Amino acid sequence: MPAACGLSWGRCRTSAGPLLGGLLVSTVGWRWVFFINLPVGVVCLLLTLRHLGRSPRRAGRPVDWPAQCAVVAAVALLTAALNEAGRRGWTDPAVLGALGLAVAAAAAFAVRERLARSPVLPPGLLRSRAMSGGAVIGLLFNFGFYGMVFTASLDFQHQRGYSALGAGAALFPAVAMTMFASVLSGRLSRRTGDRPLVVSGMLLAALGLAGWAAAGADPGYPLLVAPMMAVGFGTSFALTGSTSTVMGAAPAGYAGSAAALFNTARQIGSATGVALGGTFLATAADYAAGLRVSVAVGALAYLTAAALARRCVPPKPKGA
């Protein structure tokens, strides 16, 4: 139940985010996009303390602080490098240095996990096709979706002259579909299993971005509504099944590690999609060409995720 509630809240946040963000930027200023999270965080903390029970303590598995610090450093450095790459360029010494340190921190984490008595993420878990494949699928569909949202918002505001609120409203058809798709996928998964949902969702999202890329150099907004809706629907349609795949592959006692792996992979995908989208727009000779390259790369990411899901997501057991 907590996992289902978390997914539902995440989809609500995704659906309302661009529109609410545009409203805040257009009225009280862009800083409130960050300030608004403070009261929300306090409310979530109070609800957690009131309604969620304590997790059982596992005395035999103490917190592995060196491994925790190494993985936090790796993700933070990678995110910083990706964020700066669009502005400084991929060959900037600061970007290359941050990428090198991220690789070193990731290597230190891997070494520590092999030596630790109680590893945070046992290396054997990653040999599970369902778990590692599901995490990569999450990375790829976040790459495609948030890369599209970022580049589309830039296009709507800087090329089409929309206000921040107008850009949020223009993106709403894409993000609103996530709620409808999540309800439908949750009902269908009991009948079909996870694999058909993940594969079909990724193919639909790929078709949406391919449609955007094929729409021409300066397509009218009505021509973009259906592709954006396809991307939003397909991404959310696959989310439930990919989450279930990763969590189902986790042995007893490692559900938290599996969830952390999946969510970290997704966030890395989001950061990479935004960074590369910005790079394509900044380095292309023509803005429209850069936008089409960005959405085409996103479509390729979705197609790769569909092929990976066909191989890694287990089918529905017979008789289930």
Coordinates of C-alpha atoms in Angstrom, one line a residue:
M1 CA 0.0 0.0 0.0
P2 CA 2.7 2.6 0.8
A3 CA 4.3 1.9 -2.6
A4 CA 1.0 2.3 -4.4
C5 CA 0.4 5.6 -2.6
G6 CA 3.8 6.8 -3.5
L7 CA 3.3 6.1 -7.2
S8 CA -0.1 7.8 -7.1
W9 CA 1.4 10.9 -5.4
G10 CA 4.2 11.0 -7.9
R11 CA 1.8 11.0 -10.8
C12 CA -0.3 13.7 -9.3
R13 CA 2.8 15.8 -8.8
T14 CA 3.9 15.2 -12.4
S15 CA 0.5 16.2 -13.7
A16 CA 0.2 19.4 -11.7
G17 CA 3.9 20.4 -11.8
P18 CA 4.2 22.3 -15.1
L19 CA 0.9 24.1 -14.7
L20 CA 1.5 25.0 -11.0
G21 CA 5.1 26.0 -11.8
G22 CA 4.0 28.2 -14.6
L23 CA 1.4 29.9 -12.4
L24 CA 4.0 30.5 -9.7
V25 CA 6.5 31.9 -12.1
S26 CA 3.9 34.2 -13.7
T27 CA 2.7 35.6 -10.4
V28 CA 5.0 35.5 -7.3
G29 CA 8.3 34.7 -9.1
W30 CA 10.4 31.7 -10.0
R31 CA 11.9 31.3 -6.5
W32 CA 8.5 30.1 -5.3
V33 CA 8.9 27.0 -7.5
F34 CA 11.4 25.9 -4.8
F35 CA 9.8 27.5 -1.7
I36 CA 6.5 25.7 -2.3
N37 CA 8.2 22.4 -1.6
L38 CA 9.0 23.4 2.0
P39 CA 5.4 23.4 3.4
V40 CA 4.7 20.3 1.3
G41 CA 7.7 18.5 2.8
V42 CA 6.6 19.5 6.3
V43 CA 3.1 18.1 5.7
C44 CA 4.5 14.9 4.3
L45 CA 6.8 14.5 7.3
L46 CA 3.9 15.0 9.7
L47 CA 1.7 12.5 7.9
T48 CA 4.5 10.0 7.8
L49 CA 5.1 10.3 11.6
R50 CA 1.4 10.0 12.2
H51 CA 0.3 7.2 9.9
L52 CA 3.3 5.0 9.0
G53 CA 4.6 2.5 11.5
R54 CA 8.3 2.0 12.3
S55 CA 10.3 -0.4 10.2
P56 CA 11.7 -3.3 12.0
R57 CA 15.4 -2.8 13.0
R58 CA 17.8 -5.3 11.5
A59 CA 20.7 -5.6 14.0
G60 CA 22.6 -7.9 11.7
R61 CA 22.7 -5.3 8.9
P62 CA 24.2 -2.1 10.2
V63 CA 24.2 1.0 8.0
D64 CA 27.3 0.9 5.7
W65 CA 28.3 4.6 5.8
P66 CA 31.3 4.4 3.4
A67 CA 29.1 2.8 0.7
Q68 CA 26.3 5.3 1.4
C69 CA 28.7 8.3 1.1
A70 CA 30.3 6.9 -2.1
V71 CA 27.0 6.4 -3.9
V72 CA 25.7 9.9 -2.8
A73 CA 29.0 11.4 -4.1
A74 CA 28.7 9.6 -7.4
V75 CA 25.1 10.6 -8.1
A76 CA 25.7 14.2 -6.9
L77 CA 28.9 14.6 -9.1
L78 CA 27.2 13.0 -12.1
T79 CA 24.2 15.3 -11.7
A80 CA 26.4 18.4 -11.4
A81 CA 28.4 17.4 -14.5
L82 CA 25.2 16.9 -16.5
N83 CA 23.7 20.2 -15.4
E84 CA 26.8 22.1 -16.2
A85 CA 27.5 20.3 -19.5
G86 CA 24.7 22.2 -21.3
R87 CA 26.1 25.6 -20.3
R88 CA 29.9 25.0 -20.3
G89 CA 30.1 22.3 -22.9
W90 CA 31.1 18.6 -22.5
T91 CA 34.8 19.3 -22.9
D92 CA 35.0 21.9 -20.2
P93 CA 37.6 20.9 -17.5
A94 CA 35.0 21.3 -14.7
V95 CA 32.6 19.0 -16.4
L96 CA 35.2 16.4 -17.2
G97 CA 36.6 16.6 -13.7
A98 CA 33.2 16.0 -12.2
L99 CA 32.5 13.1 -14.5
G100 CA 35.9 11.6 -13.6
L101 CA 35.2 12.0 -9.9
A102 CA 31.7 10.4 -10.3
V103 CA 33.3 7.4 -12.0
A104 CA 35.9 7.1 -9.2
A105 CA 33.1 7.4 -6.5
A106 CA 31.1 4.7 -8.3
A107 CA 34.1 2.4 -8.5
A108 CA 34.8 3.0 -4.7
F109 CA 31.1 2.0 -4.1
A110 CA 31.5 -1.2 -6.1
V111 CA 34.7 -2.2 -4.3
R112 CA 33.2 -1.4 -0.9
E113 CA 30.1 -3.5 -1.7
R114 CA 32.3 -6.5 -2.5
L115 CA 34.2 -6.2 0.7
A116 CA 31.4 -5.2 3.1
R117 CA 29.9 -7.8 5.5
S118 CA 26.4 -6.4 5.0
P119 CA 26.4 -4.6 1.6
V120 CA 23.8 -2.0 0.8
L121 CA 23.3 -3.5 -2.7
P122 CA 24.8 -6.9 -3.0
P123 CA 26.5 -7.4 -6.3
G124 CA 24.5 -10.6 -6.8
L125 CA 21.3 -8.5 -7.0
L126 CA 22.5 -6.8 -10.2
R127 CA 23.0 -10.1 -11.9
S128 CA 19.2 -10.5 -11.8
R129 CA 18.0 -9.7 -15.3
A130 CA 14.7 -8.4 -14.0
M131 CA 16.2 -6.0 -11.4
S132 CA 19.0 -4.6 -13.5
G133 CA 17.0 -4.5 -16.7
G134 CA 14.1 -2.9 -14.9
A135 CA 16.4 -0.2 -13.5
V136 CA 17.7 0.6 -17.0
I137 CA 14.2 0.8 -18.4
G138 CA 13.3 3.3 -15.7
L139 CA 16.4 5.4 -16.6
L140 CA 15.5 5.3 -20.3
F141 CA 11.9 6.3 -20.0
N142 CA 12.7 9.1 -17.6
F143 CA 15.3 10.2 -20.1
G144 CA 12.8 10.4 -22.9
F145 CA 9.9 11.9 -20.9
Y146 CA 11.8 14.7 -19.0
G147 CA 14.0 15.4 -22.0
M148 CA 10.8 16.1 -23.9
V149 CA 9.2 18.2 -21.2
F150 CA 12.4 20.3 -20.9
T151 CA 12.9 20.9 -24.6
A152 CA 9.2 21.5 -25.2
S153 CA 9.0 24.1 -22.4
L154 CA 12.0 26.0 -24.0
D155 CA 10.4 25.8 -27.4
F156 CA 7.0 27.0 -26.2
Q157 CA 8.5 30.0 -24.3
H158 CA 11.5 31.1 -26.4
Q159 CA 10.4 30.2 -29.9
R160 CA 6.6 30.5 -29.7
G161 CA 6.4 33.3 -27.2
Y162 CA 4.3 31.6 -24.6
S163 CA 4.3 32.8 -21.0
A164 CA 5.5 30.5 -18.3
L165 CA 1.8 29.8 -17.5
G166 CA 1.0 29.3 -21.1
A167 CA 3.9 26.8 -21.5
G168 CA 2.6 24.9 -18.5
A169 CA -0.9 24.8 -20.0
A170 CA 0.6 23.7 -23.3
L171 CA 2.3 20.8 -21.6
F172 CA -0.7 19.8 -19.6
P173 CA -2.1 17.3 -22.2
A174 CA 1.1 15.2 -21.9
V175 CA 1.3 15.2 -18.1
A176 CA -2.5 14.8 -17.5
M177 CA -2.4 11.5 -19.4
T178 CA -0.1 10.1 -16.7
M179 CA -3.0 9.8 -14.3
F180 CA -5.4 8.1 -16.7
A181 CA -2.7 5.7 -17.8
S182 CA -1.7 4.7 -14.2
V183 CA -5.3 3.8 -13.3
L184 CA -5.7 1.7 -16.5
S185 CA -2.3 -0.1 -16.2
G186 CA -3.0 -1.0 -12.6
R187 CA -6.2 -2.7 -13.6
L188 CA -4.8 -4.4 -16.7
S189 CA -1.7 -5.8 -15.0
R190 CA -3.8 -8.3 -13.1
R191 CA -4.9 -9.8 -16.4
T192 CA -2.0 -9.4 -18.7
G193 CA 1.1 -9.3 -16.4
D194 CA 3.7 -6.6 -16.6
R195 CA 5.5 -7.3 -19.8
P196 CA 2.8 -6.3 -22.3
L197 CA 2.2 -3.1 -20.4
V198 CA 5.8 -2.0 -20.4
V199 CA 6.5 -3.0 -24.0
S200 CA 3.4 -1.3 -25.4
G201 CA 3.8 1.8 -23.2
M202 CA 7.4 2.3 -24.5
L203 CA 6.4 1.7 -28.1
L204 CA 3.5 4.2 -27.8
A205 CA 5.9 6.8 -26.3
A206 CA 8.4 6.2 -29.0
L207 CA 5.7 6.7 -31.6
G208 CA 4.7 10.0 -30.0
L209 CA 8.3 11.4 -30.1
A210 CA 8.8 10.1 -33.6
G211 CA 5.6 11.8 -34.7
W212 CA 6.9 15.1 -33.2
A213 CA 10.2 14.7 -35.0
A214 CA 8.4 14.0 -38.3
A215 CA 6.0 17.0 -37.9
G216 CA 8.4 19.4 -39.6
A217 CA 10.5 22.4 -38.7
D218 CA 7.8 24.6 -37.2
P219 CA 4.7 22.5 -36.6
G220 CA 1.6 24.2 -35.2
Y221 CA 0.7 23.4 -31.6
P222 CA -2.4 21.3 -32.5
L223 CA -0.1 18.9 -34.4
L224 CA 1.9 18.4 -31.2
V225 CA -0.9 17.6 -28.8
A226 CA -1.4 13.9 -29.9
P227 CA 2.4 13.1 -29.8
M228 CA 2.7 14.7 -26.3
M229 CA -0.3 12.7 -25.1
A230 CA 1.2 9.5 -26.5
V231 CA 4.4 10.1 -24.6
G232 CA 2.7 10.9 -21.3
F233 CA 0.4 8.0 -21.6
G234 CA 3.0 5.5 -22.7
T235 CA 5.5 6.5 -20.0
S236 CA 3.0 6.2 -17.1
F237 CA 1.5 3.0 -18.6
A238 CA 4.9 1.4 -18.3
L239 CA 5.8 2.7 -14.9
T240 CA 3.7 0.4 -12.8
G241 CA 4.9 -2.7 -14.6
S242 CA 8.6 -1.7 -14.4
T243 CA 8.3 -0.9 -10.7
S244 CA 6.6 -4.2 -10.1
T245 CA 9.4 -6.0 -12.0
V246 CA 12.2 -4.5 -10.0
M247 CA 10.4 -5.0 -6.6
G248 CA 9.4 -8.5 -7.5
A249 CA 13.0 -9.4 -8.2
A250 CA 14.2 -8.2 -4.8
P251 CA 14.8 -11.0 -2.2
A252 CA 13.3 -10.6 1.3
G253 CA 15.0 -7.8 3.2
Y254 CA 16.2 -5.9 0.2
A255 CA 13.0 -4.2 -1.0
G256 CA 14.3 -0.8 0.2
S257 CA 17.6 -1.3 -1.8
A258 CA 15.6 -2.3 -4.9
A259 CA 13.4 0.8 -4.6
A260 CA 16.4 3.0 -4.1
L261 CA 18.1 1.5 -7.2
F262 CA 15.1 2.0 -9.4
N263 CA 14.4 5.6 -8.3
T264 CA 18.1 6.6 -8.5
A265 CA 18.3 5.2 -12.0
R266 CA 15.2 7.2 -13.0
Q267 CA 16.5 10.4 -11.6
I268 CA 19.8 9.9 -13.4
G269 CA 17.8 9.4 -16.6
S270 CA 15.9 12.6 -15.9
A271 CA 19.1 14.6 -15.4
T272 CA 20.7 13.1 -18.5
G273 CA 17.6 13.8 -20.7
V274 CA 17.5 17.4 -19.6
A275 CA 21.3 17.9 -20.1
L276 CA 21.4 16.3 -23.5
G277 CA 18.3 18.1 -24.6
G278 CA 19.9 21.4 -23.7
T279 CA 23.1 20.4 -25.4
F280 CA 21.3 19.6 -28.7
L281 CA 19.4 22.9 -28.6
A282 CA 22.6 24.9 -27.9
T283 CA 24.9 23.2 -30.4
A284 CA 22.6 22.8 -33.4
A285 CA 23.0 25.2 -36.2
D286 CA 19.3 25.6 -36.3
Y287 CA 17.0 25.6 -33.2
A288 CA 14.3 23.6 -34.9
A289 CA 16.8 21.0 -36.0
G290 CA 18.2 20.7 -32.5
L291 CA 14.7 20.1 -31.2
R292 CA 14.0 17.4 -33.7
V293 CA 17.3 15.7 -32.9
S294 CA 16.4 15.8 -29.2
V295 CA 13.0 14.2 -29.6
A296 CA 14.4 11.7 -32.1
V297 CA 17.0 10.6 -29.5
G298 CA 14.2 10.3 -26.9
A299 CA 12.3 8.1 -29.3
L300 CA 15.4 5.9 -29.7
A301 CA 15.6 5.6 -25.9
Y302 CA 12.0 4.5 -25.7
L303 CA 12.6 1.9 -28.4
T304 CA 15.6 0.6 -26.5
A305 CA 13.5 0.4 -23.4
A306 CA 10.8 -1.6 -25.3
A307 CA 13.4 -4.1 -26.5
L308 CA 14.9 -4.4 -23.1
A309 CA 11.5 -5.0 -21.5
R310 CA 10.8 -7.8 -24.0
R311 CA 13.9 -9.5 -22.7
C312 CA 14.0 -8.6 -19.0
V313 CA 10.4 -8.2 -17.8
P314 CA 9.0 -11.7 -16.9
P315 CA 5.8 -12.8 -18.5
K316 CA 2.7 -13.5 -16.4
P317 CA 2.9 -16.9 -14.8
K318 CA 0.6 -19.5 -16.3
G319 CA -2.5 -20.0 -14.3
A320 CA -2.0 -16.7 -12.3

